[in-house]
Coordinates of C-alpha atoms and ligand atoms in Angstrom, one line a residue:
M1 CA 33.3 195.9 -31.8
D2 CA 36.6 197.8 -32.3
N3 CA 37.0 201.5 -32.4
N4 CA 36.3 201.8 -36.2
D5 CA 32.9 200.2 -35.8
F6 CA 32.4 202.4 -32.7
S7 CA 33.2 205.6 -34.7
S8 CA 30.4 204.6 -37.2
R9 CA 28.0 205.0 -34.2
A10 CA 29.7 208.1 -32.9
G11 CA 26.6 210.1 -33.5
A12 CA 24.5 207.9 -31.2
S13 CA 24.6 208.3 -27.5
V14 CA 26.8 205.2 -27.3
G15 CA 28.1 206.4 -23.9
M16 CA 24.6 205.8 -22.6
T17 CA 24.1 202.4 -24.2
A18 CA 27.4 200.5 -24.0
D19 CA 27.5 198.6 -20.7
A20 CA 30.8 196.8 -20.9
I21 CA 34.2 197.8 -22.5
R22 CA 37.6 196.1 -22.7
V23 CA 40.5 198.5 -22.1
R24 CA 44.2 197.9 -22.9
G25 CA 46.2 200.1 -20.5
G26 CA 49.7 201.5 -20.3
K27 CA 49.2 204.3 -22.9
P28 CA 49.2 208.0 -22.0
I29 CA 46.0 209.9 -22.9
Q30 CA 46.5 212.9 -25.2
G31 CA 44.0 215.3 -26.8
R32 CA 41.5 218.1 -26.4
L33 CA 38.1 217.8 -24.8
K34 CA 35.3 220.4 -24.5
M35 CA 33.8 220.7 -21.1
K36 CA 30.0 221.3 -21.1
G37 CA 27.8 222.6 -18.3
A38 CA 28.2 221.1 -14.8
K39 CA 25.9 218.1 -14.1
N40 CA 25.4 219.4 -10.6
L41 CA 24.2 222.8 -11.9
V42 CA 22.3 222.0 -15.1
T43 CA 19.9 219.6 -13.5
K44 CA 18.9 222.2 -10.8
A45 CA 18.7 225.0 -13.4
M46 CA 16.1 222.9 -15.3
V47 CA 14.1 222.6 -12.1
A48 CA 14.3 226.4 -11.5
A49 CA 12.6 226.9 -14.9
L50 CA 9.4 225.6 -13.2
L51 CA 9.3 228.8 -11.2
G52 CA 9.1 231.1 -14.2
Q53 CA 6.0 232.5 -15.8
T54 CA 7.7 232.5 -19.2
P55 CA 10.1 230.1 -21.0
S56 CA 13.7 229.7 -20.1
E57 CA 16.7 228.9 -22.2
L58 CA 19.7 226.9 -20.8
R59 CA 22.9 226.6 -22.9
S60 CA 25.9 224.2 -22.7
V61 CA 23.7 221.3 -21.5
P62 CA 25.6 218.0 -21.5
E63 CA 24.0 214.9 -23.0
I64 CA 24.0 212.8 -19.8
S65 CA 21.3 210.6 -18.3
D66 CA 20.8 212.8 -15.3
V67 CA 19.6 215.5 -17.6
Q68 CA 17.3 213.0 -19.4
V69 CA 15.8 212.0 -16.0
V70 CA 15.0 215.6 -15.1
R71 CA 13.7 216.4 -18.6
G72 CA 11.4 213.4 -18.3
L73 CA 10.1 214.5 -14.9
L74 CA 9.5 218.1 -16.1
E75 CA 7.5 216.8 -19.1
V76 CA 5.4 214.6 -16.7
Y77 CA 4.4 217.8 -15.1
G78 CA 3.5 219.5 -18.4
V79 CA 6.6 221.5 -19.0
V80 CA 7.4 221.6 -22.8
V81 CA 11.1 220.9 -23.2
E82 CA 12.8 221.3 -26.6
S83 CA 16.5 220.8 -27.4
D84 CA 18.6 222.3 -30.1
G85 CA 22.1 220.9 -29.9
D86 CA 23.3 221.7 -26.3
T87 CA 20.6 224.3 -25.7
L88 CA 17.4 223.5 -23.9
R89 CA 14.2 225.6 -24.1
L90 CA 11.8 225.0 -21.2
D91 CA 8.2 226.3 -21.3
P92 CA 6.4 225.9 -17.9
A93 CA 3.2 227.7 -19.0
N94 CA 1.0 224.6 -18.6
V95 CA 2.4 223.0 -15.4
E96 CA -0.1 220.4 -14.2
R97 CA -0.4 217.7 -11.5
A98 CA 1.1 214.3 -12.4
H99 CA 0.2 210.8 -11.3
E100 CA 2.5 209.0 -8.8
T101 CA 3.0 206.2 -11.3
S102 CA 4.3 208.6 -14.0
I103 CA 6.6 210.3 -11.5
N104 CA 8.0 207.0 -10.3
A105 CA 8.6 205.9 -13.9
H106 CA 10.7 209.0 -14.5
A107 CA 12.5 209.5 -11.2
G108 CA 15.2 207.1 -12.2
S109 CA 18.4 206.8 -10.3
S110 CA 18.7 210.5 -9.3
R111 CA 18.3 212.6 -6.2
I112 CA 17.1 215.6 -8.1
P113 CA 13.4 214.9 -7.7
I114 CA 13.6 216.2 -4.1
L115 CA 14.4 219.6 -5.5
F116 CA 11.0 219.7 -7.3
C117 CA 9.2 220.2 -4.0
G118 CA 9.5 224.0 -3.5
P119 CA 8.6 224.9 -7.2
L120 CA 5.7 222.4 -7.3
L121 CA 4.3 223.6 -4.0
H122 CA 4.5 227.2 -5.4
R123 CA 2.9 226.2 -8.7
L124 CA 0.4 223.4 -7.7
G125 CA 0.2 223.6 -3.9
E126 CA 1.3 219.9 -3.7
A127 CA 4.2 217.6 -4.5
F128 CA 5.0 213.9 -4.5
I129 CA 8.5 212.6 -4.2
P130 CA 9.3 208.9 -4.8
D131 CA 12.1 207.2 -2.9
L132 CA 15.3 208.7 -4.2
G133 CA 18.2 207.2 -6.1
G134 CA 21.8 208.6 -6.4
C135 CA 25.2 207.0 -5.9
H136 CA 25.6 204.6 -3.0
I137 CA 28.2 206.7 -1.1
G138 CA 26.6 206.8 2.3
D139 CA 22.9 206.6 3.3
R140 CA 22.2 210.0 1.5
P141 CA 19.4 211.1 3.9
I142 CA 17.0 213.9 3.1
D143 CA 16.2 215.0 6.6
F144 CA 17.7 218.5 6.0
H145 CA 15.4 218.9 3.0
L146 CA 12.2 217.9 4.9
D147 CA 13.1 220.1 7.8
V148 CA 13.7 223.0 5.4
L149 CA 10.3 222.5 3.7
R150 CA 8.4 222.2 7.0
N151 CA 10.1 225.5 8.0
F152 CA 8.5 227.1 4.9
G153 CA 5.1 225.8 5.9
A154 CA 4.9 222.6 3.9
V155 CA 2.9 219.7 5.4
V156 CA 5.0 216.5 4.8
D157 CA 3.4 213.0 4.8
K158 CA 5.6 209.9 4.4
L159 CA 3.8 207.3 2.4
P160 CA 4.9 203.7 1.6
T161 CA 5.6 204.8 -2.0
G162 CA 7.4 208.1 -1.2
I163 CA 6.6 211.5 0.3
R164 CA 3.6 213.6 -0.4
M165 CA 3.6 217.4 0.4
S166 CA 1.1 220.1 0.5
A167 CA 1.1 223.8 1.5
P168 CA -2.5 224.7 2.6
E169 CA -1.5 228.1 3.8
G170 CA 1.1 228.7 1.0
L171 CA 4.8 229.0 1.8
H172 CA 6.3 231.7 4.0
G173 CA 9.9 232.9 4.6
A174 CA 11.9 231.1 7.3
K175 CA 15.1 231.4 9.4
I176 CA 17.1 228.3 8.8
N177 CA 20.4 227.1 10.1
L178 CA 21.8 224.0 8.3
P179 CA 23.5 221.5 10.6
Y180 CA 26.0 220.9 7.7
P181 CA 26.6 223.0 4.6
S182 CA 24.6 220.6 2.4
V183 CA 24.6 221.5 -1.3
G184 CA 21.2 219.9 -1.9
A185 CA 19.6 221.5 1.2
T186 CA 20.9 224.9 0.2
E187 CA 19.4 224.4 -3.2
Q188 CA 16.1 223.3 -1.6
V189 CA 16.1 226.6 0.4
L190 CA 16.9 228.7 -2.7
L191 CA 14.2 227.1 -4.9
T192 CA 11.6 227.5 -2.2
A193 CA 12.4 230.9 -0.7
V194 CA 12.5 232.9 -3.9
M195 CA 8.7 232.9 -4.1
A196 CA 7.8 232.4 -0.4
K197 CA 6.0 235.2 1.4
G198 CA 8.5 237.4 3.2
R199 CA 12.2 237.0 4.0
T200 CA 14.3 233.9 4.4
E201 CA 17.7 233.8 6.2
L202 CA 19.8 230.7 5.6
S203 CA 22.9 230.3 7.8
G204 CA 25.6 227.6 7.3
A205 CA 24.8 227.5 3.6
A206 CA 26.9 225.7 1.0
V207 CA 28.5 228.1 -1.5
E208 CA 29.8 225.8 -4.2
P209 CA 30.3 227.5 -7.6
E210 CA 27.3 225.5 -8.8
I211 CA 25.2 227.0 -6.0
M212 CA 26.4 230.5 -7.0
D213 CA 25.5 229.8 -10.6
L214 CA 22.0 228.7 -9.5
I215 CA 21.8 232.1 -7.7
N216 CA 22.8 233.8 -10.9
I217 CA 20.0 232.1 -12.7
L218 CA 17.4 232.9 -10.0
Q219 CA 18.5 236.5 -9.9
K220 CA 18.0 236.7 -13.7
M221 CA 14.5 235.4 -13.1
G222 CA 13.7 238.3 -10.8
A223 CA 14.7 236.9 -7.4
V224 CA 16.3 239.1 -4.6
I225 CA 19.2 237.1 -3.1
S226 CA 22.4 238.1 -1.2
V227 CA 25.3 236.0 0.0
D228 CA 27.3 237.2 3.0
T229 CA 31.0 236.4 3.8
D230 CA 29.8 234.3 6.7
R231 CA 27.9 232.0 4.3
T232 CA 24.5 233.5 5.3
I233 CA 22.2 233.7 2.3
R234 CA 19.2 236.1 2.5
I235 CA 16.3 235.9 0.1
E236 CA 13.4 238.3 -0.2
G237 CA 10.4 236.5 -1.6
V238 CA 8.8 237.9 -4.7
D239 CA 5.3 237.3 -6.2
S240 CA 6.4 236.0 -9.6
L241 CA 9.5 235.1 -11.6
D242 CA 10.2 235.1 -15.3
G243 CA 12.2 232.7 -17.4
Y244 CA 16.0 233.0 -17.7
S245 CA 18.6 232.8 -20.5
H246 CA 21.8 231.3 -19.2
T247 CA 25.0 229.5 -20.2
A248 CA 25.8 226.9 -17.5
L249 CA 29.1 227.0 -15.6
F250 CA 31.6 224.3 -16.8
D251 CA 31.8 220.9 -15.1
R252 CA 34.8 221.2 -12.8
N253 CA 34.3 217.6 -11.6
E254 CA 34.6 216.3 -15.1
A255 CA 37.7 218.6 -15.6
A256 CA 39.3 217.3 -12.5
S257 CA 38.6 213.7 -13.5
W258 CA 40.3 214.0 -16.9
A259 CA 43.2 215.9 -15.3
C260 CA 43.8 213.1 -12.9
A261 CA 43.6 210.6 -15.8
A262 CA 46.4 212.5 -17.6
L263 CA 48.5 212.6 -14.4
A264 CA 48.0 208.8 -13.8
T265 CA 48.8 207.8 -17.4
G266 CA 51.7 210.2 -18.0
G267 CA 49.5 212.0 -20.5
D268 CA 48.6 215.6 -21.7
V269 CA 45.0 216.9 -22.1
F270 CA 43.6 220.4 -22.9
L271 CA 40.2 220.9 -21.4
E272 CA 38.4 223.6 -23.3
G273 CA 36.0 225.7 -21.0
A274 CA 37.8 224.8 -17.8
Q275 CA 38.3 227.9 -15.6
Q276 CA 40.9 228.5 -12.9
P277 CA 38.8 230.3 -10.2
E278 CA 36.5 227.3 -9.6
M279 CA 39.5 224.8 -9.5
I280 CA 42.1 226.7 -7.4
T281 CA 42.2 224.1 -4.6
F282 CA 42.4 221.2 -7.2
L283 CA 45.2 223.0 -9.1
N284 CA 47.3 223.3 -5.9
V285 CA 47.0 219.6 -5.1
F286 CA 47.6 218.6 -8.8
R287 CA 50.8 220.7 -8.8
K288 CA 52.0 219.3 -5.3
A289 CA 51.4 215.7 -6.7
G290 CA 53.9 216.5 -9.5
G291 CA 51.4 217.5 -12.2
A292 CA 51.8 220.5 -14.5
F293 CA 49.0 222.8 -15.7
E294 CA 48.7 225.9 -17.9
V295 CA 45.7 228.3 -17.6
Q296 CA 44.7 229.7 -21.0
D297 CA 41.9 232.0 -21.9
D298 CA 39.8 229.2 -23.4
G299 CA 40.7 226.4 -21.0
I300 CA 43.3 224.6 -19.0
R301 CA 46.1 222.2 -20.2
F302 CA 47.0 219.4 -17.7
W303 CA 50.0 217.2 -18.2
H304 CA 52.5 214.9 -16.5
P305 CA 55.8 216.7 -16.9
G306 CA 57.9 213.6 -16.3
G307 CA 59.7 212.5 -13.1
D308 CA 58.1 210.9 -10.1
L309 CA 54.7 211.7 -8.9
K310 CA 54.8 213.0 -5.3
P311 CA 52.7 211.8 -2.3
V312 CA 50.2 214.3 -0.9
V313 CA 47.9 214.6 2.2
V314 CA 44.4 215.7 1.2
E315 CA 41.3 216.4 3.3
T316 CA 38.0 216.8 1.4
D317 CA 35.7 219.6 2.4
V318 CA 32.9 221.9 1.2
H319 CA 33.9 224.7 -1.2
P320 CA 36.4 226.2 -1.3
G321 CA 38.0 223.1 0.0
F322 CA 39.1 220.0 -2.0
M323 CA 35.8 218.6 -3.4
T324 CA 34.7 215.2 -2.3
D325 CA 34.1 214.4 -6.0
W326 CA 37.7 214.9 -6.9
Q327 CA 39.3 212.4 -4.6
Q328 CA 38.4 209.2 -6.4
P329 CA 40.4 209.8 -9.6
L330 CA 43.2 211.4 -7.6
V331 CA 43.6 208.3 -5.5
V332 CA 44.6 206.3 -8.7
A333 CA 47.3 208.9 -9.6
L334 CA 48.5 208.7 -5.9
A335 CA 49.0 204.9 -6.4
K336 CA 51.7 205.9 -8.8
A337 CA 53.3 208.5 -6.5
N338 CA 56.6 207.7 -4.8
G339 CA 55.6 207.5 -1.1
I340 CA 52.7 207.5 1.3
S341 CA 49.6 209.7 0.6
I342 CA 46.6 210.2 2.9
V343 CA 43.0 211.2 1.9
H344 CA 40.6 212.2 4.7
E345 CA 37.0 212.2 3.3
T346 CA 34.9 214.5 5.5
V347 CA 31.8 215.0 3.3
Y348 CA 30.5 211.4 2.9
E349 CA 30.9 208.5 5.4
Q350 CA 31.3 205.7 2.9
R351 CA 33.2 207.0 -0.2
F352 CA 36.2 204.7 -0.4
G353 CA 34.3 201.6 -1.6
F354 CA 35.9 202.1 -5.0
T355 CA 39.4 201.3 -3.6
E356 CA 38.5 197.6 -3.4
A357 CA 38.8 197.2 -7.1
L358 CA 42.1 199.2 -7.1
V359 CA 43.6 196.9 -4.5
K360 CA 42.5 194.0 -6.8
M361 CA 44.6 195.6 -9.5
G362 CA 47.6 195.9 -7.3
A363 CA 47.2 199.2 -5.5
Y364 CA 48.4 199.4 -1.9
I365 CA 45.5 201.2 -0.1
Q366 CA 44.3 200.8 3.5
I367 CA 41.2 202.5 4.7
H368 CA 40.6 203.5 8.3
T369 CA 37.9 204.7 10.7
E370 CA 40.2 207.4 12.2
C371 CA 40.2 211.0 11.0
L372 CA 43.6 211.1 9.3
G373 CA 43.5 214.8 8.6
S374 CA 44.0 218.2 10.1
H375 CA 40.7 218.2 11.9
A376 CA 38.4 215.7 13.4
C377 CA 35.2 215.3 11.3
R378 CA 31.6 214.1 11.8
F379 CA 32.6 210.6 11.1
G380 CA 35.4 210.2 13.5
Q381 CA 35.1 207.2 16.0
R382 CA 31.7 206.3 14.4
N383 CA 33.2 203.2 12.7
Y384 CA 33.0 204.8 9.2
Q385 CA 36.1 203.9 7.1
H386 CA 36.6 207.5 5.8
S387 CA 40.4 207.9 5.7
A388 CA 42.6 206.2 3.1
V389 CA 46.4 205.6 3.1
I390 CA 47.9 205.0 -0.3
A391 CA 51.4 203.7 -0.7
G392 CA 53.3 203.9 -4.0
P393 CA 54.6 203.6 -6.6
V394 CA 52.9 200.4 -7.7
E395 CA 52.3 198.9 -11.1
L396 CA 48.6 198.2 -11.6
H397 CA 47.6 195.1 -13.6
G398 CA 44.3 194.7 -15.5
A399 CA 41.2 193.1 -13.9
D400 CA 37.5 192.5 -14.4
I401 CA 35.8 195.5 -12.8
T402 CA 32.1 196.4 -12.2
V403 CA 31.5 200.1 -11.8
P404 CA 30.0 200.9 -8.3
D405 CA 29.1 204.6 -8.7
L406 CA 29.8 207.6 -10.9
R407 CA 33.1 209.0 -9.6
G408 CA 34.3 205.6 -8.3
G409 CA 33.6 204.2 -11.7
F410 CA 35.6 206.9 -13.4
S411 CA 38.5 206.0 -11.0
H412 CA 38.3 202.4 -12.1
F413 CA 38.4 203.5 -15.7
V414 CA 41.6 205.6 -14.9
A415 CA 43.1 202.5 -13.2
A416 CA 42.4 200.4 -16.3
L417 CA 44.1 203.1 -18.4
T418 CA 47.1 203.0 -16.1
A419 CA 47.3 199.2 -15.7
E420 CA 49.5 196.9 -17.7
G421 CA 47.4 194.6 -19.8
E422 CA 43.6 194.3 -20.4
S423 CA 40.7 195.2 -18.1
T424 CA 37.0 194.7 -18.6
I425 CA 34.7 197.3 -17.1
K426 CA 31.0 196.5 -16.6
N427 CA 28.2 198.9 -15.8
V428 CA 29.9 201.6 -17.8
G429 CA 26.4 203.2 -18.3
I430 CA 26.7 204.6 -14.7
I431 CA 29.7 206.7 -15.9
A432 CA 27.5 208.1 -18.7
R433 CA 25.2 209.5 -16.0
G434 CA 27.8 212.2 -15.4
Y435 CA 30.3 212.2 -18.3
E436 CA 28.9 213.3 -21.7
H437 CA 29.9 211.1 -24.7
F438 CA 32.3 209.2 -22.5
L439 CA 33.2 206.6 -25.1
E440 CA 33.7 209.3 -27.8
K441 CA 36.0 211.1 -25.5
M442 CA 38.0 207.9 -24.9
Q443 CA 38.4 207.6 -28.6
T444 CA 39.5 211.3 -28.9
L445 CA 42.2 210.7 -26.3
G446 CA 43.6 207.7 -28.0
V447 CA 42.4 205.1 -25.5
D448 CA 42.8 201.5 -26.8
F449 CA 39.4 200.0 -26.0
E450 CA 36.5 198.2 -27.5
V451 CA 32.8 197.9 -26.6
I452 CA 32.0 194.3 -25.6
G453 CA 28.5 194.6 -24.3
Ligands
EPZ501 C1 25.7 217.2 -4.2 O1 25.1 216.1 -3.5 C2 26.3 216.6 -5.5 N1 25.3 216.0 -6.3 C3 27.4 215.5 -5.1 O2 28.0 215.1 -6.3 C4 28.4 216.2 -4.3 O3 29.4 215.2 -3.9 C5 27.8 216.8 -3.0 O4 26.8 217.7 -3.4 C6 28.8 217.5 -2.1 O5 29.5 218.5 -2.9 C7 24.4 216.8 -7.0 O6 24.5 218.0 -6.9 C8 23.4 216.1 -7.8 P1 25.1 217.2 0.2 P2 24.1 216.3 -2.3 O7 23.6 217.4 0.6 O8 23.4 217.6 -2.5 C9 24.5 214.9 4.3 C10 28.5 213.5 -8.0 O9 29.3 212.6 -8.1 N2 23.1 215.2 4.2 O10 26.0 218.4 0.2 O11 23.3 215.1 -2.1 C11 25.0 213.9 3.3 O12 24.7 212.5 3.7 C12 27.7 213.7 -6.7 O13 28.3 214.4 -8.9 C13 22.3 214.8 5.3 O14 22.8 214.3 6.3 O15 25.2 216.4 -1.1 C14 26.4 214.1 3.2 O16 27.1 213.4 4.2 C15 28.1 212.7 -5.7 N3 21.0 215.1 5.2 C16 26.5 215.6 3.4 O17 25.3 216.0 4.0 C17 20.4 215.7 4.1 O18 19.2 215.9 4.1 C18 26.7 216.4 2.1 O19 25.6 216.1 1.3 C19 21.2 216.0 3.0 C20 22.6 215.8 3.1

């Protein structure tokens, strides 16, 4: 099917159904894309609606499968979810228990179900969580989450099918110190503490913009939350919360992904809705690598201004550091840079698996167990290959690729755009988990591709 046939299906969620595409590389991407709400905020905001006594409205919701998974789970628990364009209306008036089989059927390949625990324990006094999905970028444990919930008074029973929780005495405030500023564990605390009896103090919290936007939502619902400069979050439990009306923060991970694609292909994109404050660290690295950007009131323009791309040394970290989700597409652009670049991944222990496919396409990348960055991290000397050395510039050539995970898959797509010749990309559906209307966007940017499966 060529692009013309494809455009006849443009109204369908083709991004979620196509599973193999053929891409002809070597052409700069050019065009204007609209950024919708952040995948890593919207899914949590939907869970927060469970806590309200009245309906909530969430705007700028992207059409991605992670949202569908959470919608399906909420409906299993009796939440009425209606959508009108990119607005969701969630009515939690009749929340009810659900059967394990229905929960399992809807949990899908997401980690979000673990965040249902607090709200369900508040609403129903019990929760069941099936074994979790999510990208394979490390063993993705949930020990912090379970410790947090026990601190609030939950009784946690591990079953062969998943985890069952109850709160016979209700949930009470807790003093929690996270061993690592985990985004998910911070959200677990927020979604549980807001209606727990008494005060909660969380030290060592994550403060990503998506976390701050979730706090905006909870405060709109009636919660009492403060965030101190030392990343201590304090919550005063309240007896009840109302629904919220909120427009989700833009997806800075998607924005960074397309910006790197423009850099790698010598292109020029305008990302409507992208905002500078949430992307400052990315913008610095983008400029140092030789990219140009222009911040406007309604978005940010990213382009390759010509000349050589420059090598950079990057260390991923929690916010406000360089996000771990940004390094995969950046690595492809660095393969085109004139020199040696280094990326030290300090958030996940196994997040360079995607480089295998890039090496197959001609990239010169070596991954190491040493901490090749400004500070030793948790993974140093533990035999985790979490530092990458990228030598350039190289010319990539097309290859047959199978997408391993969301962000790694996007980097394979960028590599195919950059490569001379044709590439086939299988498992494209994984990319649709986090990038709305992915194939339509490729068409908008003038990518030469066809859906082949
Ligand atoms: C969120 O994952 C995001 N996902 C990830 O984005 C993002 O990369 C990550 O935060 C870091 O910013 C969603 O929000 C759905 P963590 P999360 O808990 O919450 C360890 C994407 O592509 N850890 O901050 O699961 C963990 O193994 C995804 O959009 C424990 O050890 O990340 C990791 O090493 C990928 N025990 C570190 O903490 C726990 O109980 C950070 O994980 C929980 C986490």
